[in-house]
Amino acid sequence: MKDRREVLKFGLKAISLVIAGGFTWSTQTNLKAQTLILRPPGARDEKGFMASCIRCGLCVEACPFDTLSLAKLGDNISFGTPYFTPREVPCYMCTDIPCTVACPTDALDVKLVSSDDKLDINKSRMGIAVLDPYSCIAFAGIQCDACYRACPLIDKALVLEYKRNERTEKHAFLLPVVDANYCTGCGKCENACVTKKAAIFVLPREIGLGEVNDNYVKGWIEGDDTRLKDIDTKIKLDQNKVKDYLNSGEI
């Protein structure tokens, strides 16, 4: 009887560990997947968005292009929240931004997509387009400007950089370059990309962009040098040491 009890106890412990392990794996997988979600225009940061979104679906209903979807069970996204997949259907940058306007809780904040109290879809920051030069056929010397032509902010968010093709010495590379200051993350470039798996794709900005330290000053940008206001920037050189070095014959 005692042996039977021990077997049962061991069995229950094993089952508990399996369930707990599965739950932990599932939770970690969900968390990793959720970091790559693209939200509608005007979405607050993910923490603020999740705290405000009531899963009403009004933004999805308002979208005239069926861009937005509500997350279902098994999508590895918080159930009932709106998202979009640019490779399937991008954001078509409606000037009246119906999805954002329809939001009753400011999870999609009109102020984030407005200029001078007027709606401005170009202010949206849904994500950032990132390019893989090893997959982009333009970097192989094949002329392709599909992503460039699809960009709603052509020659701003996406520009073509001309570079001499040293291999042929006759042709030029037409290389797409993304400007993070203008890119809205609409995903029209990703949707238009001709490669099997898009060579240009949209990521959440907090993942796709780096961040420069505050100690770097860009003197060519107006106002950036104001941070040096109380700092002595005069270079103090020992002129004799400089002369001795120049006359030493080392250069």
CSV table of N, CA, C and O in Angstrom, one decimal, residues 19-81:
chain,number,residue,atom,x,y,z
A,19,ILE,N,3.5,19.8,-16.8
A,19,ILE,CA,2.6,20.9,-17.0
A,19,ILE,C,3.3,22.3,-16.8
A,19,ILE,O,3.1,23.2,-17.6
A,20,ALA,N,4.0,22.4,-15.7
A,20,ALA,CA,4.7,23.6,-15.4
A,20,ALA,C,5.7,24.0,-16.5
A,20,ALA,O,5.8,25.1,-16.9
A,21,GLY,N,6.5,22.9,-16.9
A,21,GLY,CA,7.5,23.2,-18.0
A,21,GLY,C,6.8,23.6,-19.2
A,21,GLY,O,7.3,24.5,-19.9
A,22,GLY,N,5.7,23.0,-19.6
A,22,GLY,CA,5.0,23.4,-20.8
A,22,GLY,C,4.5,24.8,-20.7
A,22,GLY,O,4.5,25.5,-21.7
A,23,PHE,N,4.0,25.1,-19.5
A,23,PHE,CA,3.4,26.5,-19.3
A,23,PHE,C,4.5,27.5,-19.5
A,23,PHE,O,4.4,28.6,-20.1
A,24,THR,N,5.7,27.2,-18.9
A,24,THR,CA,6.8,28.1,-18.9
A,24,THR,C,7.3,28.3,-20.4
A,24,THR,O,7.5,29.4,-20.8
A,25,TRP,N,7.4,27.2,-21.1
A,25,TRP,CA,7.9,27.3,-22.5
A,25,TRP,C,6.9,28.1,-23.3
A,25,TRP,O,7.2,28.9,-24.1
A,26,SER,N,5.6,27.8,-23.1
A,26,SER,CA,4.5,28.5,-23.8
A,26,SER,C,4.6,30.0,-23.5
A,26,SER,O,4.5,30.9,-24.4
A,27,THR,N,4.8,30.4,-22.2
A,27,THR,CA,4.8,31.8,-21.9
A,27,THR,C,6.0,32.5,-22.5
A,27,THR,O,5.9,33.6,-23.0
A,28,GLN,N,7.2,31.8,-22.4
A,28,GLN,CA,8.4,32.4,-23.0
A,28,GLN,C,8.2,32.6,-24.5
A,28,GLN,O,8.6,33.6,-25.1
A,29,THR,N,7.6,31.6,-25.2
A,29,THR,CA,7.4,31.7,-26.6
A,29,THR,C,6.5,32.8,-27.0
A,29,THR,O,6.7,33.6,-27.9
A,30,ASN,N,5.4,33.0,-26.2
A,30,ASN,CA,4.4,34.1,-26.4
A,30,ASN,C,5.1,35.4,-26.2
A,30,ASN,O,4.9,36.3,-27.0
A,31,LEU,N,5.9,35.5,-25.2
A,31,LEU,CA,6.6,36.8,-24.9
A,31,LEU,C,7.5,37.2,-26.1
A,31,LEU,O,7.6,38.3,-26.5
A,32,LYS,N,8.3,36.2,-26.6
A,32,LYS,CA,9.2,36.4,-27.7
A,32,LYS,C,8.4,36.8,-28.9
A,32,LYS,O,8.8,37.8,-29.7
A,33,ALA,N,7.3,36.1,-29.2
A,33,ALA,CA,6.5,36.4,-30.4
A,33,ALA,C,5.9,37.8,-30.3
A,33,ALA,O,5.8,38.5,-31.3
A,34,GLN,N,5.5,38.2,-29.1
A,34,GLN,CA,4.8,39.5,-28.9
A,34,GLN,C,5.7,40.7,-29.2
A,34,GLN,O,5.2,41.8,-29.4
A,35,THR,N,7.0,40.5,-29.0
A,35,THR,CA,7.9,41.6,-29.3
A,35,THR,C,7.9,42.0,-30.7
A,35,THR,O,8.4,43.1,-31.0
A,36,LEU,N,7.4,41.2,-31.6
A,36,LEU,CA,7.5,41.5,-33.0
A,36,LEU,C,6.1,41.9,-33.6
A,36,LEU,O,5.9,41.9,-34.8
A,37,ILE,N,5.2,42.3,-32.7
A,37,ILE,CA,3.9,42.7,-33.2
A,37,ILE,C,3.9,44.1,-33.8
A,37,ILE,O,4.5,45.0,-33.2
A,38,LEU,N,3.1,44.3,-34.9
A,38,LEU,CA,3.0,45.6,-35.4
A,38,LEU,C,1.5,46.0,-35.1
A,38,LEU,O,0.6,45.4,-35.5
A,39,ARG,N,1.4,47.2,-34.5
A,39,ARG,CA,0.1,47.7,-34.1
A,39,ARG,C,-0.4,48.7,-35.1
A,39,ARG,O,0.4,49.2,-35.9
A,40,PRO,N,-1.7,49.1,-35.0
A,40,PRO,CA,-2.2,50.1,-35.9
A,40,PRO,C,-1.6,51.5,-35.7
A,40,PRO,O,-0.9,51.7,-34.7
A,41,PRO,N,-1.8,52.4,-36.6
A,41,PRO,CA,-1.3,53.8,-36.5
A,41,PRO,C,-1.8,54.4,-35.2
A,41,PRO,O,-3.0,54.2,-34.7
A,42,GLY,N,-0.9,55.2,-34.5
A,42,GLY,CA,-1.3,55.9,-33.3
A,42,GLY,C,-1.3,55.0,-32.0
A,42,GLY,O,-1.6,55.5,-31.0
A,43,ALA,N,-0.8,53.8,-32.2
A,43,ALA,CA,-0.7,52.9,-31.0
A,43,ALA,C,0.3,53.5,-30.0
A,43,ALA,O,1.4,53.9,-30.4
A,44,ARG,N,-0.1,53.5,-28.7
A,44,ARG,CA,0.8,53.9,-27.7
A,44,ARG,C,1.9,52.8,-27.6
A,44,ARG,O,1.9,51.8,-28.2
A,45,ASP,N,3.0,53.0,-26.7
A,45,ASP,CA,4.0,52.0,-26.5
A,45,ASP,C,3.2,50.7,-26.0
A,45,ASP,O,2.1,50.8,-25.5
A,46,GLU,N,3.8,49.6,-26.2
A,46,GLU,CA,3.1,48.3,-26.0
A,46,GLU,C,2.5,48.2,-24.6
A,46,GLU,O,1.4,47.7,-24.4
A,47,LYS,N,3.3,48.6,-23.6
A,47,LYS,CA,2.7,48.6,-22.2
A,47,LYS,C,1.5,49.4,-22.1
A,47,LYS,O,0.5,49.0,-21.5
A,48,GLY,N,1.6,50.7,-22.6
A,48,GLY,CA,0.4,51.6,-22.5
A,48,GLY,C,-0.7,51.1,-23.3
A,48,GLY,O,-1.9,51.2,-22.9
A,49,PHE,N,-0.4,50.5,-24.5
A,49,PHE,CA,-1.4,50.0,-25.4
A,49,PHE,C,-2.2,48.9,-24.7
A,49,PHE,O,-3.4,48.8,-24.7
A,50,MET,N,-1.4,47.9,-24.2
A,50,MET,CA,-2.1,46.8,-23.5
A,50,MET,C,-2.9,47.2,-22.3
A,50,MET,O,-3.9,46.5,-22.0
A,51,ALA,N,-2.5,48.2,-21.6
A,51,ALA,CA,-3.3,48.7,-20.5
A,51,ALA,C,-4.6,49.4,-20.9
A,51,ALA,O,-5.5,49.4,-20.1
A,52,SER,N,-4.6,49.9,-22.1
A,52,SER,CA,-5.8,50.7,-22.5
A,52,SER,C,-6.7,50.0,-23.5
A,52,SER,O,-7.9,50.3,-23.5
A,53,CYS,N,-6.2,49.0,-24.3
A,53,CYS,CA,-7.0,48.3,-25.3
A,53,CYS,C,-8.1,47.4,-24.6
A,53,CYS,O,-7.7,46.6,-23.8
A,54,ILE,N,-9.3,47.6,-25.0
A,54,ILE,CA,-10.4,46.8,-24.4
A,54,ILE,C,-10.9,45.7,-25.3
A,54,ILE,O,-11.9,45.1,-25.1
A,55,ARG,N,-10.1,45.5,-26.4
A,55,ARG,CA,-10.4,44.4,-27.3
A,55,ARG,C,-11.8,44.5,-28.0
A,55,ARG,O,-12.5,43.5,-28.2
A,56,CYS,N,-12.2,45.7,-28.3
A,56,CYS,CA,-13.5,45.9,-28.8
A,56,CYS,C,-13.6,45.6,-30.3
A,56,CYS,O,-14.7,45.4,-30.8
A,57,GLY,N,-12.5,45.7,-31.0
A,57,GLY,CA,-12.5,45.4,-32.4
A,57,GLY,C,-13.0,46.6,-33.3
A,57,GLY,O,-13.1,46.4,-34.6
A,58,LEU,N,-13.2,47.7,-32.8
A,58,LEU,CA,-13.7,48.8,-33.6
A,58,LEU,C,-12.7,49.3,-34.6
A,58,LEU,O,-13.1,49.7,-35.7
A,59,CYS,N,-11.4,49.3,-34.3
A,59,CYS,CA,-10.4,49.7,-35.2
A,59,CYS,C,-10.4,48.7,-36.4
A,59,CYS,O,-10.2,49.2,-37.6
A,60,VAL,N,-10.5,47.5,-36.1
A,60,VAL,CA,-10.5,46.4,-37.2
A,60,VAL,C,-11.7,46.7,-38.2
A,60,VAL,O,-11.6,46.6,-39.4
A,61,GLU,N,-12.9,46.9,-37.6
A,61,GLU,CA,-14.1,47.2,-38.4
A,61,GLU,C,-13.9,48.5,-39.2
A,61,GLU,O,-14.4,48.5,-40.3
A,62,ALA,N,-13.2,49.4,-38.7
A,62,ALA,CA,-13.1,50.7,-39.4
A,62,ALA,C,-12.1,50.7,-40.5
A,62,ALA,O,-12.2,51.5,-41.4
A,63,CYS,N,-11.2,49.7,-40.5
A,63,CYS,CA,-10.2,49.7,-41.6
A,63,CYS,C,-10.8,49.3,-42.9
A,63,CYS,O,-11.4,48.2,-43.1
A,64,PRO,N,-10.7,50.1,-44.0
A,64,PRO,CA,-11.4,49.8,-45.3
A,64,PRO,C,-10.6,48.8,-46.1
A,64,PRO,O,-11.1,48.4,-47.1
A,65,PHE,N,-9.4,48.5,-45.7
A,65,PHE,CA,-8.6,47.6,-46.5
A,65,PHE,C,-8.4,46.2,-45.9
A,65,PHE,O,-7.6,45.4,-46.4
A,66,ASP,N,-9.0,46.0,-44.8
A,66,ASP,CA,-8.9,44.7,-44.1
A,66,ASP,C,-7.4,44.4,-43.7
A,66,ASP,O,-7.0,43.3,-43.7
A,67,THR,N,-6.7,45.5,-43.4
A,67,THR,CA,-5.3,45.4,-43.0
A,67,THR,C,-5.2,44.8,-41.6
A,67,THR,O,-4.4,43.9,-41.3
A,68,LEU,N,-6.1,45.2,-40.7
A,68,LEU,CA,-6.0,44.8,-39.3
A,68,LEU,C,-6.8,43.5,-39.0
A,68,LEU,O,-7.8,43.2,-39.6
A,69,SER,N,-6.2,42.8,-38.1
A,69,SER,CA,-6.8,41.5,-37.6
A,69,SER,C,-6.9,41.6,-36.1
A,69,SER,O,-6.1,42.2,-35.4
A,70,LEU,N,-7.8,40.8,-35.5
A,70,LEU,CA,-7.8,40.6,-34.1
A,70,LEU,C,-7.2,39.3,-33.8
A,70,LEU,O,-7.5,38.3,-34.4
A,71,ALA,N,-6.3,39.3,-32.8
A,71,ALA,CA,-5.5,38.1,-32.4
A,71,ALA,C,-6.5,37.0,-31.9
A,71,ALA,O,-7.4,37.3,-31.1
A,72,LYS,N,-6.3,35.8,-32.4
A,72,LYS,CA,-7.1,34.7,-32.0
A,72,LYS,C,-6.2,33.8,-31.1
A,72,LYS,O,-5.0,34.0,-31.0
A,73,LEU,N,-6.8,32.8,-30.5
A,73,LEU,CA,-6.1,31.9,-29.7
A,73,LEU,C,-5.1,31.1,-30.6
A,73,LEU,O,-5.5,30.7,-31.7
A,74,GLY,N,-3.9,31.0,-30.1
A,74,GLY,CA,-2.9,30.3,-30.9
A,74,GLY,C,-2.1,31.2,-31.8
A,74,GLY,O,-1.1,30.8,-32.5
A,75,ASP,N,-2.4,32.5,-31.8
A,75,ASP,CA,-1.6,33.5,-32.7
A,75,ASP,C,-0.4,34.0,-32.0
A,75,ASP,O,0.4,34.7,-32.6
A,76,ASN,N,-0.2,33.6,-30.7
A,76,ASN,CA,1.0,34.1,-29.9
A,76,ASN,C,1.0,35.6,-29.8
A,76,ASN,O,2.0,36.2,-29.7
A,77,ILE,N,-0.2,36.1,-29.8
A,77,ILE,CA,-0.4,37.6,-29.5
A,77,ILE,C,-1.6,37.7,-28.5
A,77,ILE,O,-2.5,36.9,-28.5
A,78,SER,N,-1.5,38.7,-27.7
A,78,SER,CA,-2.6,38.9,-26.7
A,78,SER,C,-3.9,38.8,-27.4
A,78,SER,O,-4.2,39.6,-28.3
A,79,PHE,N,-4.7,37.9,-26.9
A,79,PHE,CA,-6.0,37.6,-27.5
A,79,PHE,C,-6.9,38.9,-27.6
A,79,PHE,O,-7.1,39.7,-26.7
A,80,GLY,N,-7.5,39.0,-28.8
A,80,GLY,CA,-8.4,40.1,-29.1
A,80,GLY,C,-7.8,41.4,-29.4
A,80,GLY,O,-8.5,42.4,-29.6
A,81,THR,N,-6.5,41.5,-29.4
A,81,THR,CA,-5.8,42.8,-29.7
A,81,THR,C,-5.6,43.0,-31.2
A,81,THR,O,-5.3,42.0,-31.9
